[in-house]
Amino acid sequence: MKQQNCTFEKVELLPRNIGYFKLNSFPDPEVCRVAAMAAMTYFNHADAVIFDLRDNRGGSPEMVQLIGAYLFDHPEYWYNPRENTTEQSWTRSPVPGSELADKPVFVLTSARTASGAEQFSYDLKMLKRATLIGETTAGAAHSGVFHRLDDHFGMGIPEVKAINPYSTNDWAETGVEPDVNVKSADALDAAGKTGEKQATKKNNLSPRFRCGLRSLASATEFL
C-alpha cells in the first residue's frame, strides 16, 4: 500500500484553489491513516473539495468513516449495512484542526464505483453534505460473513441488520444514483457547472471559488 501511495492517485489543488482527491480505494487505516490525514489536511485552505471515486472499488469501512469525519463539525450517524449499529457508528467529528466542515463537496462516480466507495457516496448524499455527479454506482453492499462449506464452496451470509434512518433501501443491487447524471468521463466538467449554479443560487461563495468552478472544464488538462 505504501509503495502505491495508499492508492491515493492524486492529491492536488486545481486552478483557483479547488481541492482534487482521486482515491482508487479506501485502504486500511492501520497502514494508511497518516497518508489520509495528510491528504485531508492539505485541503484545509481550499474553497471546495472534489472526491473522484470513479475508479474506486471500495475497501475499509474504517477509512471511509475516517475521511468522512473531516467534512462535519459534529458527529453524524454513518450508515454501514455490514455492521450492527453501535456507538462506533458515528463519525469522530469535528476533527481537530480541520477546516472542511463548511466547504462545498462534490463526489464523482461511475458504474465502477463500488462497495465502500458507495457507502461514502450514499452517506454524504443522504446527509445532504455532497453533490454526487456521474453515473449510478455498481450496487455492491451486503457481503456477509463467509462460511466454508467444503474444500470448494463457501457462502457469504449477512448476519447483522444496521439501522438505516435515511430511506427504506440502501444501494444493494440498485447502486447510488447521482444528483447530476452524466457520463463518468464528463463528471469533472459537470462538477464545475453544477458548482457555479449552486454558487449563483446561494450567492454566498467567494469570487475566487466562482471563478475556479468556471475553470474546472479547462482544468481537466491537468488531470
Short mmCIF file of C-alpha atoms in Angstrom, two decimals:
data_model
loop_
_atom_site.label_atom_id
_atom_site.label_comp_id
_atom_site.label_asym_id
_atom_site.label_seq_id
_atom_site.Cartn_x
_atom_site.Cartn_y
_atom_site.Cartn_z
CA MET A 1 0.00 0.00 0.00
CA LYS A 2 2.75 2.46 0.88
CA GLN A 3 4.50 1.74 -2.41
CA GLN A 4 1.22 2.63 -4.15
CA ASN A 5 0.82 5.81 -2.08
CA CYS A 6 -2.15 4.06 -0.43
CA THR A 7 -3.96 4.14 -3.83
CA PHE A 8 -4.27 7.92 -3.49
CA GLU A 9 -3.63 8.70 -7.15
CA LYS A 10 -3.92 12.49 -6.97
CA VAL A 11 -3.96 14.92 -4.05
CA GLU A 12 -3.68 18.39 -5.50
CA LEU A 13 -5.15 21.83 -5.88
CA LEU A 14 -6.69 22.59 -9.24
CA PRO A 15 -6.52 26.13 -10.59
CA ARG A 16 -8.46 28.65 -8.49
CA ASN A 17 -7.93 26.74 -5.25
CA ILE A 18 -10.20 23.72 -5.73
CA GLY A 19 -9.05 20.57 -3.96
CA TYR A 20 -8.98 17.38 -6.02
CA PHE A 21 -8.63 13.98 -4.33
CA LYS A 22 -8.61 10.93 -6.60
CA LEU A 23 -8.52 7.81 -4.45
CA ASN A 24 -8.89 4.38 -6.02
CA SER A 25 -9.68 2.54 -2.78
CA PHE A 26 -10.27 3.18 0.91
CA PRO A 27 -7.19 1.44 2.36
CA ASP A 28 -6.77 0.05 5.85
CA PRO A 29 -6.15 2.95 8.27
CA GLU A 30 -3.68 0.81 10.20
CA VAL A 31 -1.39 1.26 7.21
CA CYS A 32 -2.64 4.49 5.59
CA ARG A 33 -4.07 6.65 8.38
CA VAL A 34 -1.19 9.14 8.24
CA ALA A 35 -1.45 9.46 4.44
CA ALA A 36 -5.21 10.04 4.64
CA MET A 37 -4.87 12.63 7.39
CA ALA A 38 -2.16 14.44 5.42
CA ALA A 39 -4.35 14.49 2.30
CA MET A 40 -7.37 15.91 4.13
CA THR A 41 -5.26 18.49 5.96
CA TYR A 42 -3.79 19.57 2.62
CA PHE A 43 -7.27 20.71 1.54
CA ASN A 44 -7.87 22.89 4.60
CA HIS A 45 -7.48 26.14 2.70
CA ALA A 46 -9.21 25.01 -0.50
CA ASP A 47 -12.50 26.68 -1.40
CA ALA A 48 -14.13 23.33 -2.31
CA VAL A 49 -13.15 19.66 -2.50
CA ILE A 50 -13.79 17.11 -5.23
CA PHE A 51 -13.55 13.41 -4.35
CA ASP A 52 -13.00 11.39 -7.52
CA LEU A 53 -14.30 7.86 -6.88
CA ARG A 54 -14.81 6.87 -10.50
CA ASP A 55 -12.19 4.09 -10.23
CA ASN A 56 -12.72 3.30 -6.55
CA ARG A 57 -13.75 -0.28 -5.82
CA GLY A 58 -14.13 0.12 -2.05
CA GLY A 59 -12.07 -1.01 0.90
CA SER A 60 -12.03 -0.42 4.64
CA PRO A 61 -15.21 0.96 6.31
CA GLU A 62 -12.97 2.48 8.96
CA MET A 63 -11.16 4.55 6.31
CA VAL A 64 -14.48 5.57 4.73
CA GLN A 65 -15.61 6.88 8.11
CA LEU A 66 -12.24 8.48 8.90
CA ILE A 67 -12.25 10.59 5.73
CA GLY A 68 -15.95 11.40 6.08
CA ALA A 69 -15.37 12.74 9.60
CA TYR A 70 -13.40 15.69 8.22
CA LEU A 71 -16.50 17.02 6.48
CA PHE A 72 -18.62 17.70 9.58
CA ASP A 73 -18.38 19.94 12.63
CA HIS A 74 -20.34 17.49 14.80
CA PRO A 75 -20.78 13.68 14.98
CA GLU A 76 -23.01 12.24 12.26
CA TYR A 77 -24.51 8.76 12.03
CA TRP A 78 -22.55 6.87 9.38
CA TYR A 79 -24.64 4.04 7.97
CA ASN A 80 -22.80 0.80 7.21
CA PRO A 81 -25.00 -2.14 6.14
CA ARG A 82 -22.35 -4.67 7.17
CA GLU A 83 -22.15 -3.74 10.86
CA ASN A 84 -24.53 -3.54 13.79
CA THR A 85 -25.43 -0.01 14.87
CA THR A 86 -23.31 0.86 17.92
CA GLU A 87 -21.67 3.92 19.46
CA GLN A 88 -18.92 3.40 16.87
CA SER A 89 -21.41 4.18 14.09
CA TRP A 90 -20.94 7.94 14.43
CA THR A 91 -18.18 9.97 12.81
CA ARG A 92 -15.43 11.29 15.08
CA SER A 93 -16.31 14.85 14.17
CA PRO A 94 -15.14 17.51 14.48
CA VAL A 95 -11.59 16.52 13.56
CA PRO A 96 -9.16 18.80 15.41
CA GLY A 97 -7.66 21.34 13.01
CA SER A 98 -9.99 20.53 10.11
CA GLU A 99 -11.47 23.50 8.25
CA LEU A 100 -13.54 21.49 5.77
CA ALA A 101 -16.91 21.30 7.52
CA ASP A 102 -18.37 24.27 5.64
CA LYS A 103 -16.69 23.73 2.27
CA PRO A 104 -18.70 22.60 -0.79
CA VAL A 105 -18.08 18.92 -1.59
CA PHE A 106 -18.52 17.11 -4.91
CA VAL A 107 -18.22 13.33 -5.41
CA LEU A 108 -17.56 11.92 -8.88
CA THR A 109 -18.97 8.43 -9.51
CA SER A 110 -19.12 5.82 -12.25
CA ALA A 111 -20.64 2.39 -12.80
CA ARG A 112 -17.31 1.05 -11.45
CA THR A 113 -17.69 2.83 -8.10
CA ALA A 114 -18.37 0.02 -5.63
CA SER A 115 -18.71 -1.12 -2.04
CA GLY A 116 -17.01 1.25 0.42
CA ALA A 117 -16.93 3.98 -2.22
CA GLU A 118 -20.70 3.59 -2.47
CA GLN A 119 -21.02 3.86 1.32
CA PHE A 120 -19.07 7.13 1.21
CA SER A 121 -21.26 8.43 -1.62
CA TYR A 122 -24.53 7.22 -0.11
CA ASP A 123 -23.98 8.64 3.36
CA LEU A 124 -22.85 12.03 2.09
CA LYS A 125 -25.85 12.17 -0.24
CA MET A 126 -28.32 11.18 2.49
CA LEU A 127 -26.79 13.73 4.87
CA LYS A 128 -27.03 16.37 2.12
CA ARG A 129 -23.34 17.08 2.56
CA ALA A 130 -22.18 16.49 -1.01
CA THR A 131 -23.36 16.70 -4.60
CA LEU A 132 -22.88 13.42 -6.47
CA ILE A 133 -22.03 13.74 -10.15
CA GLY A 134 -21.56 10.99 -12.73
CA GLU A 135 -23.13 7.57 -13.16
CA THR A 136 -25.17 5.29 -10.89
CA THR A 137 -22.77 3.16 -8.88
CA ALA A 138 -22.28 -0.63 -9.01
CA GLY A 139 -24.71 -1.69 -6.26
CA ALA A 140 -22.35 -3.79 -4.10
CA ALA A 141 -23.50 -3.62 -0.49
CA HIS A 142 -24.33 -6.71 1.54
CA SER A 143 -21.41 -9.05 1.75
CA GLY A 144 -21.86 -11.32 4.74
CA VAL A 145 -19.74 -13.47 6.99
CA PHE A 146 -18.00 -16.15 4.93
CA HIS A 147 -18.73 -19.74 5.95
CA ARG A 148 -16.74 -22.60 4.43
CA LEU A 149 -18.99 -25.42 3.20
CA ASP A 150 -16.32 -27.78 1.90
CA ASP A 151 -12.99 -27.66 0.08
CA HIS A 152 -14.54 -26.00 -2.96
CA PHE A 153 -17.52 -23.94 -1.84
CA GLY A 154 -18.41 -21.29 0.70
CA MET A 155 -21.28 -18.93 1.36
CA GLY A 156 -21.42 -15.28 2.46
CA ILE A 157 -24.39 -14.72 4.78
CA PRO A 158 -25.47 -11.31 6.15
CA GLU A 159 -25.67 -11.71 9.91
CA VAL A 160 -26.49 -8.16 11.03
CA LYS A 161 -29.05 -5.52 10.15
CA ALA A 162 -27.85 -1.98 10.67
CA ILE A 163 -30.31 0.84 11.27
CA ASN A 164 -30.80 2.84 8.09
CA PRO A 165 -32.58 6.10 9.03
CA TYR A 166 -32.35 7.65 5.59
CA SER A 167 -34.61 5.52 3.38
CA THR A 168 -36.17 2.10 3.09
CA ASN A 169 -33.39 0.93 0.77
CA ASP A 170 -29.66 1.36 0.58
CA TRP A 171 -27.56 0.79 -2.54
CA ALA A 172 -27.68 -3.04 -2.68
CA GLU A 173 -28.26 -4.12 -6.30
CA THR A 174 -29.57 -0.68 -7.33
CA GLY A 175 -26.46 1.45 -6.75
CA VAL A 176 -26.32 5.06 -5.59
CA GLU A 177 -27.98 7.42 -8.03
CA PRO A 178 -26.09 10.68 -8.57
CA ASP A 179 -27.65 14.10 -8.13
CA VAL A 180 -26.36 15.04 -11.59
CA ASN A 181 -26.44 12.12 -14.02
CA VAL A 182 -23.77 12.38 -16.73
CA LYS A 183 -21.24 10.06 -18.32
CA SER A 184 -18.39 9.43 -15.92
CA ALA A 185 -15.89 10.93 -18.37
CA ASP A 186 -17.82 14.22 -18.19
CA ALA A 187 -18.22 14.28 -14.40
CA LEU A 188 -15.41 16.70 -13.63
CA ASP A 189 -16.64 19.24 -16.14
CA ALA A 190 -20.19 18.82 -14.81
CA ALA A 191 -18.93 19.44 -11.27
CA GLY A 192 -17.75 22.87 -12.35
CA LYS A 193 -21.05 23.76 -13.97
CA THR A 194 -23.10 22.43 -11.05
CA GLY A 195 -20.99 24.26 -8.51
CA GLU A 196 -21.35 27.51 -10.41
CA LYS A 197 -25.15 27.14 -10.40
CA GLN A 198 -25.13 26.42 -6.68
CA ALA A 199 -22.93 29.44 -6.03
CA THR A 200 -25.22 31.67 -8.05
CA LYS A 201 -28.31 30.36 -6.23
CA LYS A 202 -26.82 30.78 -2.75
CA ASN A 203 -24.93 33.93 -3.64
CA ASN A 204 -22.60 33.38 -0.69
CA LEU A 205 -19.44 31.88 -2.12
CA SER A 206 -16.21 33.71 -2.74
CA PRO A 207 -15.49 35.30 -6.14
CA ARG A 208 -12.35 33.14 -6.31
CA PHE A 209 -14.42 29.97 -5.86
CA ARG A 210 -16.90 31.07 -8.52
CA CYS A 211 -14.06 31.70 -10.94
CA GLY A 212 -12.50 28.37 -10.02
CA LEU A 213 -15.70 26.49 -10.82
CA ARG A 214 -15.82 28.13 -14.23
CA SER A 215 -12.26 27.00 -14.87
CA LEU A 216 -12.83 23.32 -14.00
CA ALA A 217 -13.53 22.36 -17.58
CA SER A 218 -10.17 23.69 -18.68
CA ALA A 219 -8.56 22.15 -15.58
CA THR A 220 -9.11 18.65 -16.97
CA GLU A 221 -5.95 19.04 -19.00
CA PHE A 222 -4.04 18.93 -15.71
CA LEU A 223 -5.53 15.52 -14.87
#
